[in-house]
Short mmCIF file of C-alpha atoms in Angstrom, two decimals:
data_model
loop_
_atom_site.label_atom_id
_atom_site.label_comp_id
_atom_site.label_asym_id
_atom_site.label_seq_id
_atom_site.Cartn_x
_atom_site.Cartn_y
_atom_site.Cartn_z
CA MET C 1 101.36 110.68 125.14
CA THR C 2 99.29 107.58 125.40
CA MET C 3 97.54 105.69 122.66
CA LYS C 4 94.11 104.52 123.69
CA GLY C 5 94.37 100.81 124.28
CA GLY C 6 98.06 100.89 123.35
CA LEU C 7 99.34 98.27 120.99
CA LYS C 8 96.76 95.82 122.25
CA ALA C 9 94.04 97.75 120.42
CA MET C 10 95.79 97.96 117.06
CA LYS C 11 98.37 96.21 114.98
CA PRO C 12 101.88 96.86 116.34
CA GLY C 13 103.06 98.46 113.11
CA LEU C 14 100.09 100.85 112.98
CA GLY C 15 100.49 101.81 116.62
CA LEU C 16 104.18 102.55 116.32
CA LEU C 17 103.76 104.46 113.07
CA LEU C 18 101.29 106.64 114.97
CA LEU C 19 103.94 107.09 117.64
CA TRP C 20 106.52 108.16 115.04
CA SER C 21 104.18 110.78 113.59
CA VAL C 22 103.57 112.23 117.05
CA LEU C 23 107.31 112.28 117.81
CA VAL C 24 108.08 114.09 114.59
CA ALA C 25 105.32 116.63 115.18
CA GLY C 26 106.51 117.14 118.75
CA CYS C 27 110.06 117.71 117.58
CA ALA C 28 108.93 120.31 115.09
CA GLN C 29 106.86 122.18 117.67
CA GLN C 30 109.41 122.25 120.48
CA PRO C 31 112.11 124.89 120.90
CA SER C 32 115.65 123.70 120.52
CA PRO C 33 117.40 122.47 123.68
CA SER C 34 119.80 125.41 123.55
CA VAL C 35 116.87 127.82 123.94
CA SER C 36 115.17 125.92 126.75
CA ARG C 37 118.39 125.30 128.67
CA THR C 38 118.75 129.00 129.41
CA GLU C 39 115.69 128.68 131.64
CA ASN C 40 117.10 125.80 133.67
CA SER C 41 118.32 126.54 137.16
CA ARG C 42 121.03 123.88 137.04
CA SER C 43 124.20 124.24 135.04
CA PRO C 44 124.43 121.77 132.16
CA SER C 45 127.07 119.07 132.18
CA PRO C 46 130.13 120.10 130.12
CA ALA C 47 129.50 117.16 127.82
CA LEU C 48 130.26 118.82 124.51
CA ALA C 49 132.71 121.39 123.31
CA PRO C 50 132.20 123.17 119.97
CA THR C 51 132.78 120.54 117.34
CA GLU C 52 134.35 123.05 114.95
CA THR C 53 137.46 123.31 117.11
CA ARG C 54 138.06 119.60 117.56
CA THR C 55 141.31 118.07 116.34
CA PRO C 56 142.71 115.87 114.99
CA LYS C 57 140.63 114.94 111.96
CA PRO C 58 139.16 111.42 111.86
CA ASP C 59 141.62 108.70 110.91
CA ILE C 60 140.04 106.47 108.29
CA THR C 61 143.07 104.22 107.81
CA GLN C 62 141.93 100.60 107.60
CA ALA C 63 138.38 101.77 108.23
CA VAL C 64 136.89 101.34 104.80
CA THR C 65 135.18 98.12 103.77
CA PRO C 66 134.52 97.80 100.02
CA PRO C 67 130.85 97.75 99.04
CA LEU C 68 129.30 94.30 99.11
CA ASP C 69 127.76 95.07 95.73
CA PRO C 70 128.91 98.02 93.61
CA GLY C 71 125.34 98.40 92.40
CA ASP C 72 123.88 98.43 95.90
CA ARG C 73 122.35 101.82 96.67
CA PRO C 74 120.38 103.10 99.67
CA SER C 75 116.64 102.58 99.41
CA PHE C 76 116.07 105.29 102.03
CA SER C 77 116.29 109.01 101.29
CA THR C 78 119.84 110.40 101.34
CA ARG C 79 118.76 113.99 100.79
CA GLY C 80 120.65 116.36 103.06
CA TRP C 81 123.23 113.76 104.10
CA LYS C 82 126.96 114.33 103.53
CA THR C 83 127.67 110.65 104.11
CA ASP C 84 129.93 108.83 101.66
CA PHE C 85 127.39 106.16 100.81
CA SER C 86 129.81 104.43 98.41
CA ARG C 87 131.39 102.90 101.51
CA HIS C 88 129.33 100.40 103.49
CA SER C 89 129.75 97.02 105.14
CA VAL C 90 126.16 95.76 105.11
CA PRO C 91 123.63 95.46 102.28
CA TYR C 92 121.62 98.66 101.98
CA ARG C 93 118.46 96.60 101.62
CA GLU C 94 118.79 95.86 105.35
CA ILE C 95 118.70 99.55 106.31
CA ILE C 96 115.22 101.07 106.27
CA SER C 97 113.51 104.23 107.41
CA GLY C 98 111.96 103.97 110.85
CA GLY C 99 109.64 106.95 110.26
CA PRO C 100 111.16 109.99 112.00
CA PRO C 101 113.75 112.11 110.20
CA ARG C 102 117.33 112.49 111.37
CA ASP C 103 117.25 113.48 115.06
CA GLY C 104 113.44 113.47 114.92
CA ILE C 105 113.94 111.55 118.16
CA PRO C 106 116.26 114.16 119.67
CA PRO C 107 119.45 113.09 121.47
CA LEU C 108 120.52 114.89 124.64
CA ASP C 109 123.76 116.76 124.04
CA HIS C 110 123.89 118.84 127.23
CA PRO C 111 122.29 116.61 129.88
CA ASN C 112 121.36 118.05 133.25
CA PHE C 113 121.67 115.94 136.41
CA GLU C 114 120.05 115.84 139.83
CA THR C 115 120.97 114.39 143.19
CA VAL C 116 119.54 111.06 144.28
CA ALA C 117 117.31 112.85 146.80
CA GLU C 118 115.90 115.14 144.12
CA ALA C 119 115.24 112.32 141.66
CA ASP C 120 113.60 110.23 144.37
CA ARG C 121 110.66 112.65 144.23
CA TRP C 122 109.66 111.52 140.75
CA LEU C 123 111.19 108.06 140.27
CA THR C 124 109.39 105.07 141.79
CA ARG C 125 111.27 102.26 143.53
CA GLN C 126 111.19 99.63 140.78
CA GLU C 127 111.52 101.87 137.73
CA PRO C 128 114.36 100.83 135.40
CA VAL C 129 117.47 102.97 135.05
CA ILE C 130 120.71 102.45 133.16
CA LEU C 131 123.61 102.27 135.61
CA PHE C 132 126.95 103.55 134.36
CA VAL C 133 130.05 104.21 136.48
CA GLU C 134 133.37 105.68 135.35
CA ASN C 135 136.24 106.67 137.65
CA GLY C 136 133.92 106.66 140.65
CA ASP C 137 131.35 108.87 138.93
CA ALA C 138 128.06 106.93 139.15
CA ARG C 139 125.17 107.98 136.91
CA ALA C 140 121.61 106.76 136.53
CA TYR C 141 119.82 107.28 133.23
CA PRO C 142 116.10 106.57 133.76
CA LEU C 143 114.49 104.69 130.89
CA GLN C 144 111.45 106.94 131.28
CA ILE C 145 113.67 109.64 129.72
CA LEU C 146 115.82 107.50 127.39
CA ILE C 147 112.72 105.99 125.80
CA TRP C 148 112.02 109.46 124.32
CA HIS C 149 115.60 110.39 123.36
CA GLU C 150 117.55 107.12 122.85
CA ILE C 151 120.97 108.83 122.97
CA VAL C 152 122.79 110.89 125.60
CA ASN C 153 126.18 112.39 124.75
CA ASP C 154 127.84 112.85 128.11
CA LEU C 155 131.10 113.28 130.02
CA VAL C 156 131.37 110.87 132.96
CA GLY C 157 134.39 110.65 135.23
CA GLY C 158 136.32 112.68 132.68
CA ARG C 159 135.50 110.24 129.86
CA PRO C 160 133.37 111.26 126.85
CA VAL C 161 130.66 108.60 126.55
CA THR C 162 127.43 107.98 124.71
CA ILE C 163 124.61 106.22 126.58
CA THR C 164 122.07 104.62 124.26
CA PHE C 165 118.76 102.80 124.49
CA CYS C 166 116.82 101.29 121.58
CA PRO C 167 113.27 100.51 122.78
CA LEU C 168 112.55 98.26 119.80
CA CYS C 169 115.38 95.89 120.79
CA ASN C 170 115.57 96.69 124.54
CA THR C 171 119.28 97.37 123.99
CA ALA C 172 120.91 99.63 126.58
CA ILE C 173 124.55 100.14 125.57
CA ALA C 174 127.27 102.60 126.63
CA PHE C 175 130.14 103.60 124.35
CA ASP C 176 133.39 105.50 124.62
CA ARG C 177 132.80 108.18 121.99
CA GLN C 178 136.48 108.82 121.52
CA LEU C 179 138.03 107.02 118.56
CA ASP C 180 141.53 107.54 117.18
CA GLY C 181 141.90 110.78 119.11
CA VAL C 182 138.58 112.28 117.98
CA THR C 183 135.53 112.79 120.19
CA TYR C 184 132.34 112.06 118.27
CA ASP C 185 128.82 113.33 118.90
CA PHE C 186 126.00 110.92 118.07
CA GLY C 187 122.40 111.34 117.04
CA THR C 188 119.48 109.23 115.83
CA SER C 189 119.53 108.77 112.06
CA GLY C 190 115.84 107.85 111.73
CA LEU C 191 117.00 104.56 110.22
CA LEU C 192 116.74 101.00 111.47
CA ARG C 193 118.55 97.76 110.70
CA HIS C 194 117.06 94.53 112.03
CA SER C 195 114.75 96.84 114.03
CA ASP C 196 117.78 98.32 115.83
CA LEU C 197 118.72 101.97 116.15
CA VAL C 198 121.16 103.25 113.54
CA MET C 199 123.12 106.18 114.95
CA TRP C 200 125.05 108.84 113.04
CA ASP C 201 128.03 110.93 114.03
CA ARG C 202 128.10 114.65 113.36
CA GLN C 203 131.78 114.76 112.47
CA THR C 204 131.72 112.47 109.39
CA GLU C 205 127.99 111.62 109.14
CA SER C 206 128.84 107.94 109.11
CA LEU C 207 126.08 105.50 110.16
CA TRP C 208 126.63 103.28 113.19
CA GLN C 209 124.84 100.12 114.37
CA GLN C 210 123.87 100.48 118.01
CA VAL C 211 123.93 96.77 118.92
CA THR C 212 127.47 96.25 117.65
CA GLY C 213 128.97 99.75 117.85
CA GLU C 214 130.22 99.37 114.28
CA ALA C 215 130.20 102.01 111.55
CA ILE C 216 128.22 100.38 108.73
CA ALA C 217 128.19 103.18 106.15
CA GLY C 218 130.22 106.30 105.41
CA THR C 219 133.80 107.43 105.88
CA LEU C 220 134.37 105.41 109.05
CA THR C 221 132.93 102.13 107.76
CA GLY C 222 134.49 99.22 109.62
CA LYS C 223 135.50 101.19 112.70
CA ARG C 224 134.11 100.11 116.08
CA LEU C 225 133.39 102.06 119.22
CA GLU C 226 134.53 100.59 122.52
CA MET C 227 131.60 99.27 124.51
CA LEU C 228 131.61 100.06 128.22
CA PRO C 229 129.84 98.13 131.01
CA ALA C 230 126.32 99.36 131.69
CA SER C 231 123.32 97.59 133.18
CA ILE C 232 119.59 98.05 133.71
CA ILE C 233 118.63 97.92 137.38
CA ALA C 234 115.83 99.26 139.56
CA TRP C 235 115.96 102.84 140.79
CA GLU C 236 115.90 101.72 144.44
CA GLU C 237 119.02 99.61 143.84
CA PHE C 238 120.90 102.59 142.42
CA ASN C 239 119.59 104.76 145.26
CA VAL C 240 121.05 102.44 147.89
CA ALA C 241 124.27 101.53 146.06
CA TYR C 242 125.19 105.07 144.99
CA PRO C 243 123.58 107.60 147.37
CA GLU C 244 126.01 110.27 146.13
CA GLY C 245 125.40 109.45 142.47
CA GLN C 246 123.86 111.68 139.83
CA VAL C 247 120.60 111.14 137.98
CA LEU C 248 119.66 112.37 134.52
CA SER C 249 117.15 115.18 134.96
CA ARG C 250 113.83 115.56 133.20
CA GLU C 251 114.85 119.15 132.51
CA THR C 252 115.93 118.27 128.99
CA GLY C 253 114.72 121.30 127.07
CA TYR C 254 112.06 119.16 125.40
CA ALA C 255 108.40 118.73 126.28
CA ARG C 256 107.91 114.98 126.57
CA PRO C 257 105.55 112.97 128.81
CA TYR C 258 108.36 111.40 130.85
CA GLY C 259 107.11 108.45 132.85
CA SER C 260 104.79 107.26 130.09
CA ASN C 261 105.51 104.47 127.65
CA PRO C 262 104.60 105.01 123.98
CA TYR C 263 105.25 101.32 123.20
CA VAL C 264 102.39 99.86 125.24
CA GLY C 265 102.43 96.06 125.28
CA TYR C 266 105.44 95.85 122.99
CA ASP C 267 107.38 93.38 125.14
CA ARG C 268 104.80 90.63 125.24
CA ILE C 269 106.98 87.56 124.85
CA ASN C 270 105.51 86.39 121.53
CA GLN C 271 105.06 89.89 120.09
CA SER C 272 106.42 90.35 116.57
CA PRO C 273 109.19 92.98 116.51
CA PHE C 274 108.39 96.24 114.73
CA LEU C 275 109.90 96.72 111.24
CA PHE C 276 111.97 93.55 111.54
CA THR C 277 112.43 91.99 108.11
CA GLY C 278 114.91 89.25 108.97
CA GLU C 279 114.24 85.60 109.68
CA GLU C 280 113.31 84.97 113.30
CA ASP C 281 115.30 82.41 115.27
CA LYS C 282 112.66 80.11 116.77
CA ARG C 283 114.86 78.74 119.55
CA LEU C 284 113.32 81.30 121.91
CA PRO C 285 110.28 83.60 121.75
CA PRO C 286 111.17 86.86 119.96
CA MET C 287 110.70 89.11 122.99
CA GLU C 288 112.36 86.86 125.56
CA ARG C 289 114.92 89.03 127.38
CA VAL C 290 118.40 87.55 127.37
CA VAL C 291 121.57 88.68 129.06
CA THR C 292 123.88 88.80 126.04
CA LEU C 293 127.66 88.42 126.44
CA SER C 294 130.44 88.43 123.83
CA ALA C 295 134.07 87.56 124.59
CA GLY C 296 136.92 85.81 122.83
CA GLY C 297 134.89 85.33 119.67
CA GLU C 298 132.01 83.61 121.48
CA ASN C 299 128.48 84.95 121.96
CA VAL C 300 126.19 83.59 124.67
CA ALA C 301 122.58 84.37 125.60
CA TYR C 302 121.22 83.73 129.10
CA PRO C 303 117.39 83.74 128.99
CA PHE C 304 115.69 85.57 131.84
CA THR C 305 113.46 82.52 132.28
CA VAL C 306 116.57 80.43 133.02
CA LEU C 307 118.15 83.12 135.21
CA GLN C 308 114.97 83.47 137.22
CA LYS C 309 115.15 79.82 138.25
CA ALA C 310 118.90 79.78 138.87
CA GLY C 311 119.38 83.17 140.55
CA VAL C 312 123.10 82.95 139.80
CA ILE C 313 124.90 81.46 136.80
CA HIS C 314 128.65 80.89 136.51
CA ASP C 315 130.05 80.37 133.03
CA ARG C 316 133.02 80.95 130.77
CA VAL C 317 132.58 82.95 127.59
CA GLY C 318 135.56 82.78 125.26
CA ASN C 319 138.45 83.45 127.61
CA GLN C 320 136.35 85.29 130.21
CA ASP C 321 135.01 83.90 133.51
CA VAL C 322 131.62 85.43 134.19
CA VAL C 323 128.91 85.35 136.81
CA ILE C 324 125.39 86.63 136.18
CA PHE C 325 123.23 87.84 139.05
CA TRP C 326 119.46 87.91 138.63
CA GLN C 327 116.85 89.29 140.98
CA THR C 328 113.26 90.48 140.94
CA GLY C 329 112.23 94.08 141.48
CA THR C 330 112.89 95.87 138.18
CA LYS C 331 109.94 96.88 136.02
CA SER C 332 109.63 96.83 132.26
CA ALA C 333 109.77 100.12 130.38
CA LEU C 334 107.72 98.65 127.53
CA ASP C 335 104.64 97.16 129.20
CA GLN C 336 101.93 99.51 130.50
CA SER C 337 101.24 103.09 129.40
CA VAL C 338 102.74 104.26 132.71
CA ILE C 339 106.15 102.71 133.35
CA ALA C 340 105.69 102.78 137.13
CA ALA C 341 102.63 100.53 136.71
CA SER C 342 104.36 97.99 134.47
CA LYS C 343 105.19 94.38 135.23
CA ASP C 344 108.26 93.26 137.17
CA ILE C 345 110.62 91.57 134.71
CA GLY C 346 113.69 91.45 136.97
CA ALA C 347 117.29 92.43 136.30
CA GLY C 348 120.26 90.43 135.02
CA VAL C 349 123.76 91.83 135.52
CA ALA C 350 127.11 90.26 134.55
CA PHE C 351 130.43 90.47 136.41
CA ASP C 352 133.93 89.06 136.53
CA PRO C 353 133.81 86.73 139.61
CA ASN C 354 137.47 87.34 140.50
CA VAL C 355 138.38 89.74 143.30
CA ASP C 356 142.00 90.61 144.07
CA GLY C 357 143.12 87.60 142.03
CA ARG C 358 140.83 85.21 143.88
CA GLY C 359 137.98 83.42 142.14
CA LEU C 360 134.68 83.54 144.01
CA THR C 361 131.67 81.25 143.71
CA PHE C 362 128.31 82.91 144.24
CA VAL C 363 124.89 81.66 145.30
CA LYS C 364 121.54 83.39 145.62
CA ASP C 365 120.62 84.25 149.20
CA GLY C 366 117.10 85.66 149.35
CA GLU C 367 117.18 89.03 147.61
CA THR C 368 120.97 89.23 147.81
CA PHE C 369 123.97 87.08 146.86
CA LYS C 370 126.74 85.39 148.84
CA ASP C 371 130.12 84.03 147.95
CA ARG C 372 130.93 80.57 149.29
CA GLU C 373 134.58 81.40 149.97
CA THR C 374 134.06 84.17 152.56
CA GLY C 375 130.31 84.30 153.16
CA SER C 376 130.24 87.98 152.18
CA THR C 377 126.94 89.48 151.01
CA TRP C 378 126.70 91.18 147.62
CA ASN C 379 124.06 93.29 145.87
CA ILE C 380 122.89 93.45 142.24
CA ALA C 381 125.37 96.29 141.62
CA GLY C 382 128.25 93.92 142.46
CA GLN C 383 129.09 95.55 145.79
CA ALA C 384 130.01 93.56 148.89
CA THR C 385 127.75 95.02 151.57
CA ALA C 386 128.61 92.76 154.52
CA GLY C 387 131.21 90.20 155.56
CA PRO C 388 135.01 89.99 155.19
CA LEU C 389 134.93 91.51 151.68
CA ARG C 390 132.67 94.43 152.56
CA GLY C 391 133.54 97.43 150.41
CA LYS C 392 134.85 95.37 147.49
CA GLN C 393 133.40 95.81 144.01
CA LEU C 394 133.04 93.15 141.33
CA LYS C 395 134.24 94.31 137.93
CA PRO C 396 131.24 94.58 135.58
CA VAL C 397 131.40 92.83 132.23
CA VAL C 398 130.01 94.38 129.06
CA HIS C 399 126.59 92.84 128.50
CA GLY C 400 123.04 93.68 127.47
CA ASN C 401 119.47 92.71 128.33
CA HIS C 402 118.46 92.43 124.66
CA PHE C 403 115.33 90.97 123.22
CA TRP C 404 116.13 87.52 121.83
CA PHE C 405 115.26 88.40 118.22
CA ALA C 406 117.89 91.18 118.24
CA THR C 407 120.60 89.00 119.76
CA ALA C 408 119.91 86.25 117.23
CA ALA C 409 119.84 88.69 114.30
CA PHE C 410 123.22 90.23 115.06
CA PHE C 411 124.87 87.12 116.55
CA PRO C 412 123.40 84.17 114.64
CA ASP C 413 125.99 81.77 116.07
CA VAL C 414 124.97 82.62 119.64
CA ARG C 415 124.98 79.82 122.20
CA ILE C 416 121.90 79.71 124.43
CA TYR C 417 122.78 78.79 128.00
CA GLY C 418 120.74 75.82 129.16
CA LYS C 419 119.94 74.56 125.67
#
């Protein structure tokens, strides 16, 4: 689907409301994934087992936060929800309908995967993918697919995970979907808070904030999912770094125009965010991409404009030493109507700079990186590709490439590196 002229030809709100109506109509017209999957030649990933047989029941001990205002009630429709809306940790006035109904943007519960060679036939070199690795199992989740589904419930390296992407905030975040012995399945609620995706779990129907991983309404209010390291890099970088990796297939069971971008022009740096009702932090333009890190009670934002000049930044966040690599060659998923034709916005990835107990100091070296201590060469995936440390892997640090307005909204005390 493309909108003639994209967002440049209409007000952003009008353009995206048109998008929502098309998504809802498409969802209603498409067969369910379980029907379409029977036609797929590849076996689905064993991501989900029947939820009815799962034990133990959710533990809500210490999970409940008293309502901020006993008179506060949802302004959005609660029809059909089994959520305990008497329990919530944020004002309901901040949670609004984004347009589509619950799972109107359908999550992928039984994702299919392809080999790198197979995916190379339809992915272009600089297209953005979410990189996630667990127990040696490397997966690429192309944003050309995630932009239409936002959530993938998966099993990677034996670990139940949920891979998420909110286009409105440019937030790509991976979670461990096990909590207190229960494996949860997540979907899109159709709701937004500060323009960010609000997820829901099918076991308790609690509402969860994607940016923070916190349950903000329902039985599990106050609980938090563990965030896992994930990064947005170019397809060619994943291709080289993980030639034996797996790639999320476009055989999803849904008819969507994968490769196209329904949010044309949305990431223009001074663009106003869609359905954002909070106060904008003017320290940076709203759509400036920032590598966002949180550790030891401290939140730090590293603007792409600063990273582009530096190439490498060493810092300490809370009690964590970090190094951020930045390089060109990764395209935006939110620029042109065809993602492959979009602008190069680069990639910023965060790591722990210590290897085998030894602290390393990195510098940019052309399109790669080198450590001063051994002269080894490293790539954007944190792999040593040449030199004495060849074969070593930097430990990734949980981070995001959020839009500035989202980082500032959820972490108002954030420190901006370089300011």
